[in-house]
C-alpha cells in the first residue's frame, strides 16, 4: 500500500511540474479543496483544544466583579440601562495588570476583573440584566467569586441576600463607611468598605457615585482580597 501511495504521489508531482503556475493553483483548488478544508478544520480544533488546556493550567487566585445597578447616575448620563456609558468600563485591563504586579503571584496564577455586569432589584428586567444577575449568583454559589465592587444598591441587594461577609470580620479599618444620607439603618456599611474618591478609581475605569468594596461569603482567597482593597486604598 505504501508503494502505491508513493507512486500516486509521484504521478501527481510530475503532473503539477508540467503545469503553469495558474493551472497548478486551479488544479490544487479544484481537486484538493476538500482536503484543505479538513486540514484547516483539524488545525483549528487542535489549536482550540490546546488553548483550553493551556488556560486550564493557570490558577485564578482572585476574581472580582465590578457590578453596576441600572439606576446609577453614571449609566443614566450616557449609554443605557444595560451597558455602561463609554469610559465607565475598566480601562483596558489596568486593574488586572496592576494587581498582578503588586500581588505575590506565581508564574501561572491569575487575577480576573470583570466589569461587564449589571443588576437591578426591580421587576421586569431585560434579558441582559437577567443573564448578568444569573451569572453573579452562579459564581457566588460555586465559590468562584471573591470580591464585588458595586454601588450602594448592589451592595445592599447582595448583602441582604447573605452573600457578603460583614466588613468588620475581615477589614482592619472602617474608614469611609458611613451610611448613605437619610438611611441611618442602611446595611451597606456593614457589608462593604467605601472606595469613594480614591485615586485608583479613575485609571481602573470604575465610575460610580460611591463604589463599595465587599468580600463575598465563602471566598477562599481572603488574603488576596484584602491586598486588593489595600492597593485601591493606598494607590497614589
mmCIF file of C-alpha atoms in Angstrom:
data_model
loop_
_atom_site.group_PDB
_atom_site.id
_atom_site.type_symbol
_atom_site.label_atom_id
_atom_site.label_comp_id
_atom_site.label_asym_id
_atom_site.label_seq_id
_atom_site.Cartn_x
_atom_site.Cartn_y
_atom_site.Cartn_z
ATOM 1 C CA UNK A 1 0.000 0.000 0.000
ATOM 2 C CA UNK A 2 2.842 2.358 0.868
ATOM 3 C CA UNK A 3 4.387 1.734 -2.550
ATOM 4 C CA UNK A 4 1.102 2.507 -4.330
ATOM 5 C CA UNK A 5 0.751 5.727 -2.359
ATOM 6 C CA UNK A 6 4.261 6.819 -3.265
ATOM 7 C CA UNK A 7 3.657 6.063 -6.960
ATOM 8 C CA UNK A 8 0.389 8.041 -6.924
ATOM 9 C CA UNK A 9 2.091 10.950 -5.197
ATOM 10 C CA UNK A 10 4.930 10.840 -7.726
ATOM 11 C CA UNK A 11 2.475 10.966 -10.629
ATOM 12 C CA UNK A 12 0.709 13.964 -9.081
ATOM 13 C CA UNK A 13 4.017 15.766 -8.623
ATOM 14 C CA UNK A 14 5.015 15.106 -12.232
ATOM 15 C CA UNK A 15 1.632 16.381 -13.400
ATOM 16 C CA UNK A 16 1.980 19.566 -11.341
ATOM 17 C CA UNK A 17 5.500 20.219 -12.631
ATOM 18 C CA UNK A 18 4.210 20.325 -16.204
ATOM 19 C CA UNK A 19 1.505 22.899 -15.380
ATOM 20 C CA UNK A 20 1.800 26.653 -15.359
ATOM 21 C CA UNK A 21 1.505 28.450 -12.009
ATOM 22 C CA UNK A 22 -2.114 29.448 -12.709
ATOM 23 C CA UNK A 23 -3.105 25.954 -13.802
ATOM 24 C CA UNK A 24 -1.340 24.489 -10.771
ATOM 25 C CA UNK A 25 -3.336 26.693 -8.383
ATOM 26 C CA UNK A 26 -6.599 25.896 -10.172
ATOM 27 C CA UNK A 27 -5.849 22.160 -10.120
ATOM 28 C CA UNK A 28 -4.977 22.076 -6.425
ATOM 29 C CA UNK A 29 -8.063 24.080 -5.508
ATOM 30 C CA UNK A 30 -10.412 22.109 -7.730
ATOM 31 C CA UNK A 31 -9.264 18.649 -6.675
ATOM 32 C CA UNK A 32 -7.940 19.152 -3.143
ATOM 33 C CA UNK A 33 -10.096 21.911 -1.615
ATOM 34 C CA UNK A 34 -11.979 19.381 0.498
ATOM 35 C CA UNK A 35 -8.705 18.057 1.872
ATOM 36 C CA UNK A 36 -7.577 21.624 2.581
ATOM 37 C CA UNK A 37 -10.780 22.384 4.463
ATOM 38 C CA UNK A 38 -10.399 19.211 6.517
ATOM 39 C CA UNK A 39 -6.788 20.072 7.369
ATOM 40 C CA UNK A 40 -7.726 23.628 8.335
ATOM 41 C CA UNK A 41 -10.601 22.359 10.479
ATOM 42 C CA UNK A 42 -8.309 19.881 12.230
ATOM 43 C CA UNK A 43 -5.729 22.606 12.879
ATOM 44 C CA UNK A 44 -8.450 24.863 14.309
ATOM 45 C CA UNK A 45 -9.710 22.099 16.603
ATOM 46 C CA UNK A 46 -6.185 21.255 17.743
ATOM 47 C CA UNK A 47 -5.431 24.936 18.355
ATOM 48 C CA UNK A 48 -8.662 25.447 20.300
ATOM 49 C CA UNK A 49 -8.095 22.353 22.428
ATOM 50 C CA UNK A 50 -4.524 23.425 23.063
ATOM 51 C CA UNK A 51 -5.607 26.888 24.159
ATOM 52 C CA UNK A 52 -8.163 25.378 26.574
ATOM 53 C CA UNK A 53 -5.564 23.033 28.064
ATOM 54 C CA UNK A 54 -3.084 25.892 28.390
ATOM 55 C CA UNK A 55 -5.690 28.147 30.014
ATOM 56 C CA UNK A 56 -6.698 25.387 32.425
ATOM 57 C CA UNK A 57 -3.092 25.109 33.557
ATOM 58 C CA UNK A 58 -3.479 28.534 35.227
ATOM 59 C CA UNK A 59 -4.959 29.095 38.669
ATOM 60 C CA UNK A 60 -7.201 32.116 39.294
ATOM 61 C CA UNK A 61 -6.304 33.388 42.761
ATOM 62 C CA UNK A 62 -8.688 36.352 42.817
ATOM 63 C CA UNK A 63 -11.916 37.051 40.949
ATOM 64 C CA UNK A 64 -13.594 40.443 41.194
ATOM 65 C CA UNK A 65 -16.849 41.586 39.607
ATOM 66 C CA UNK A 66 -17.456 45.306 39.180
ATOM 67 C CA UNK A 67 -21.250 45.498 39.180
ATOM 68 C CA UNK A 68 -23.435 48.500 38.416
ATOM 69 C CA UNK A 69 -27.096 48.808 39.214
ATOM 70 C CA UNK A 70 -29.171 50.056 36.292
ATOM 71 C CA UNK A 71 -30.254 53.014 38.447
ATOM 72 C CA UNK A 72 -26.753 54.531 38.862
ATOM 73 C CA UNK A 73 -26.387 58.097 37.666
ATOM 74 C CA UNK A 74 -23.215 57.248 35.780
ATOM 75 C CA UNK A 75 -25.253 54.995 33.495
ATOM 76 C CA UNK A 76 -28.146 57.420 33.114
ATOM 77 C CA UNK A 77 -25.782 60.118 31.886
ATOM 78 C CA UNK A 78 -24.702 58.172 28.789
ATOM 79 C CA UNK A 79 -25.210 54.609 27.427
ATOM 80 C CA UNK A 80 -28.397 52.895 28.545
ATOM 81 C CA UNK A 81 -29.910 50.790 31.280
ATOM 82 C CA UNK A 82 -27.919 47.720 30.344
ATOM 83 C CA UNK A 83 -24.491 48.769 29.140
ATOM 84 C CA UNK A 84 -22.261 51.294 30.919
ATOM 85 C CA UNK A 85 -21.531 54.506 29.075
ATOM 86 C CA UNK A 86 -18.187 54.881 27.320
ATOM 87 C CA UNK A 87 -15.443 55.445 29.816
ATOM 88 C CA UNK A 88 -17.250 53.591 32.612
ATOM 89 C CA UNK A 89 -15.627 50.237 31.940
ATOM 90 C CA UNK A 90 -12.271 49.097 33.356
ATOM 91 C CA UNK A 91 -9.508 50.863 31.479
ATOM 92 C CA UNK A 92 -8.022 48.202 29.186
ATOM 93 C CA UNK A 93 -7.325 45.744 31.992
ATOM 94 C CA UNK A 94 -5.389 48.295 34.073
ATOM 95 C CA UNK A 95 -6.605 46.903 37.388
ATOM 96 C CA UNK A 96 -5.751 43.312 36.456
ATOM 97 C CA UNK A 97 -2.241 44.334 35.391
ATOM 98 C CA UNK A 98 -1.593 46.424 38.487
ATOM 99 C CA UNK A 99 -2.862 43.739 40.845
ATOM 100 C CA UNK A 100 -0.851 41.065 39.057
ATOM 101 C CA UNK A 101 2.238 43.224 39.513
ATOM 102 C CA UNK A 102 1.727 44.021 43.195
ATOM 103 C CA UNK A 103 0.436 40.676 44.453
ATOM 104 C CA UNK A 104 2.837 37.791 45.091
ATOM 105 C CA UNK A 105 1.576 35.692 42.195
ATOM 106 C CA UNK A 106 3.177 32.565 40.853
ATOM 107 C CA UNK A 107 4.072 32.097 37.196
ATOM 108 C CA UNK A 108 0.692 30.547 36.374
ATOM 109 C CA UNK A 109 -1.565 32.455 38.758
ATOM 110 C CA UNK A 110 -4.100 34.993 37.517
ATOM 111 C CA UNK A 111 -6.246 37.860 38.754
ATOM 112 C CA UNK A 112 -9.556 38.341 36.919
ATOM 113 C CA UNK A 113 -11.624 41.538 36.984
ATOM 114 C CA UNK A 114 -14.919 41.577 35.059
ATOM 115 C CA UNK A 115 -16.716 44.912 34.800
ATOM 116 C CA UNK A 116 -19.377 43.946 32.257
ATOM 117 C CA UNK A 117 -22.042 43.055 34.813
ATOM 118 C CA UNK A 118 -25.161 44.935 35.887
ATOM 119 C CA UNK A 119 -28.068 44.237 38.206
ATOM 120 C CA UNK A 120 -31.462 45.586 39.175
ATOM 121 C CA UNK A 121 -33.544 44.959 42.262
ATOM 122 C CA UNK A 122 -36.711 45.850 40.359
ATOM 123 C CA UNK A 123 -39.022 43.670 38.312
ATOM 124 C CA UNK A 124 -39.333 43.326 34.556
ATOM 125 C CA UNK A 125 -35.598 43.465 33.831
ATOM 126 C CA UNK A 126 -34.198 42.867 30.353
ATOM 127 C CA UNK A 127 -32.641 39.586 29.246
ATOM 128 C CA UNK A 128 -29.175 41.130 29.513
ATOM 129 C CA UNK A 129 -29.691 42.209 33.128
ATOM 130 C CA UNK A 130 -31.272 38.861 33.998
ATOM 131 C CA UNK A 131 -28.352 36.939 32.475
ATOM 132 C CA UNK A 132 -25.878 39.185 34.256
ATOM 133 C CA UNK A 133 -27.522 38.640 37.637
ATOM 134 C CA UNK A 134 -27.749 34.898 36.998
ATOM 135 C CA UNK A 135 -24.033 34.799 36.270
ATOM 136 C CA UNK A 136 -23.222 36.649 39.505
ATOM 137 C CA UNK A 137 -25.443 34.314 41.544
ATOM 138 C CA UNK A 138 -23.913 31.239 39.911
ATOM 139 C CA UNK A 139 -20.379 32.452 40.656
ATOM 140 C CA UNK A 140 -21.294 33.136 44.291
ATOM 141 C CA UNK A 141 -22.973 29.731 44.692
ATOM 142 C CA UNK A 142 -19.999 27.941 43.138
ATOM 143 C CA UNK A 143 -17.493 29.746 45.355
ATOM 144 C CA UNK A 144 -15.835 31.242 42.293
ATOM 145 C CA UNK A 145 -16.267 34.916 43.212
ATOM 146 C CA UNK A 146 -14.153 36.696 45.812
ATOM 147 C CA UNK A 147 -14.899 40.417 45.562
ATOM 148 C CA UNK A 148 -17.803 42.581 44.429
ATOM 149 C CA UNK A 149 -17.249 46.258 43.758
ATOM 150 C CA UNK A 150 -20.579 47.984 43.335
ATOM 151 C CA UNK A 151 -22.703 50.981 44.183
ATOM 152 C CA UNK A 152 -24.910 51.093 47.286
ATOM 153 C CA UNK A 153 -27.814 49.386 45.533
ATOM 154 C CA UNK A 154 -25.641 46.433 44.503
ATOM 155 C CA UNK A 155 -24.093 46.006 47.943
ATOM 156 C CA UNK A 156 -27.471 46.345 49.667
ATOM 157 C CA UNK A 157 -29.011 43.711 47.376
ATOM 158 C CA UNK A 158 -26.300 41.068 47.834
ATOM 159 C CA UNK A 159 -25.768 41.943 51.487
ATOM 160 C CA UNK A 160 -29.425 41.339 52.292
ATOM 161 C CA UNK A 161 -29.181 38.049 50.389
ATOM 162 C CA UNK A 162 -26.472 36.990 52.842
ATOM 163 C CA UNK A 163 -23.863 36.721 50.096
ATOM 164 C CA UNK A 164 -21.344 39.146 51.651
ATOM 165 C CA UNK A 165 -19.053 38.864 54.638
ATOM 166 C CA UNK A 166 -19.543 41.540 57.318
ATOM 167 C CA UNK A 167 -16.895 44.200 56.738
ATOM 168 C CA UNK A 168 -15.835 44.152 60.388
ATOM 169 C CA UNK A 169 -14.891 40.469 60.111
ATOM 170 C CA UNK A 170 -12.153 40.990 57.553
ATOM 171 C CA UNK A 171 -11.233 44.682 57.314
ATOM 172 C CA UNK A 172 -8.764 46.391 59.627
ATOM 173 C CA UNK A 173 -10.407 49.763 59.072
ATOM 174 C CA UNK A 174 -13.955 51.041 58.656
ATOM 175 C CA UNK A 175 -12.846 54.406 57.317
ATOM 176 C CA UNK A 176 -15.307 55.912 54.831
ATOM 177 C CA UNK A 177 -18.166 53.510 55.526
ATOM 178 C CA UNK A 178 -20.778 55.932 56.855
ATOM 179 C CA UNK A 179 -24.346 55.054 55.921
ATOM 180 C CA UNK A 180 -25.883 56.863 52.995
ATOM 181 C CA UNK A 181 -27.563 60.181 53.892
ATOM 182 C CA UNK A 182 -31.119 59.634 55.065
ATOM 183 C CA UNK A 183 -30.514 55.936 55.733
ATOM 184 C CA UNK A 184 -29.276 55.650 59.318
ATOM 185 C CA UNK A 185 -30.055 51.922 59.400
ATOM 186 C CA UNK A 186 -28.597 51.161 55.995
ATOM 187 C CA UNK A 187 -26.897 47.752 55.787
ATOM 188 C CA UNK A 188 -24.349 48.873 53.210
ATOM 189 C CA UNK A 189 -21.678 49.977 55.742
ATOM 190 C CA UNK A 190 -21.990 46.605 57.487
ATOM 191 C CA UNK A 191 -21.205 44.686 54.301
ATOM 192 C CA UNK A 192 -18.624 46.783 52.486
ATOM 193 C CA UNK A 193 -15.954 49.482 52.620
ATOM 194 C CA UNK A 194 -16.359 52.700 50.698
ATOM 195 C CA UNK A 195 -13.963 53.469 47.848
ATOM 196 C CA UNK A 196 -15.311 56.973 47.318
ATOM 197 C CA UNK A 197 -12.848 59.489 45.834
ATOM 198 C CA UNK A 198 -9.910 57.058 45.829
ATOM 199 C CA UNK A 199 -7.327 57.925 43.108
ATOM 200 C CA UNK A 200 -7.260 54.335 41.801
ATOM 201 C CA UNK A 201 -10.848 54.539 40.589
ATOM 202 C CA UNK A 202 -10.099 56.711 37.565
ATOM 203 C CA UNK A 203 -7.358 54.589 35.934
ATOM 204 C CA UNK A 204 -9.369 51.476 36.812
ATOM 205 C CA UNK A 205 -12.388 52.895 34.948
ATOM 206 C CA UNK A 206 -14.686 52.471 37.968
ATOM 207 C CA UNK A 207 -17.174 55.309 37.612
ATOM 208 C CA UNK A 208 -19.896 55.355 40.266
ATOM 209 C CA UNK A 209 -21.184 57.978 42.665
ATOM 210 C CA UNK A 210 -19.802 55.932 45.556
ATOM 211 C CA UNK A 211 -18.380 52.481 44.879
ATOM 212 C CA UNK A 212 -18.064 49.953 47.684
ATOM 213 C CA UNK A 213 -15.710 47.022 48.135
ATOM 214 C CA UNK A 214 -17.245 43.814 49.524
ATOM 215 C CA UNK A 215 -15.854 40.360 50.259
ATOM 216 C CA UNK A 216 -18.068 37.518 49.048
ATOM 217 C CA UNK A 217 -19.018 34.985 51.705
ATOM 218 C CA UNK A 218 -17.216 31.703 51.215
ATOM 219 C CA UNK A 219 -14.256 33.190 49.349
ATOM 220 C CA UNK A 220 -11.143 31.055 49.641
ATOM 221 C CA UNK A 221 -8.889 33.972 48.691
ATOM 222 C CA UNK A 222 -9.498 36.406 51.525
ATOM 223 C CA UNK A 223 -5.815 37.248 51.786
ATOM 224 C CA UNK A 224 -5.634 38.360 48.159
ATOM 225 C CA UNK A 225 -8.948 40.197 48.518
ATOM 226 C CA UNK A 226 -7.576 42.145 51.462
ATOM 227 C CA UNK A 227 -4.473 43.062 49.499
ATOM 228 C CA UNK A 228 -6.656 44.229 46.618
ATOM 229 C CA UNK A 229 -8.528 46.559 48.946
ATOM 230 C CA UNK A 230 -5.227 47.868 50.360
ATOM 231 C CA UNK A 231 -3.989 48.513 46.835
ATOM 232 C CA UNK A 232 -7.100 50.515 45.937
ATOM 233 C CA UNK A 233 -6.987 52.394 49.229
ATOM 234 C CA UNK A 234 -3.276 53.245 49.154
ATOM 235 C CA UNK A 235 -2.753 53.863 45.424
ATOM 236 C CA UNK A 236 -1.422 57.337 44.645
#
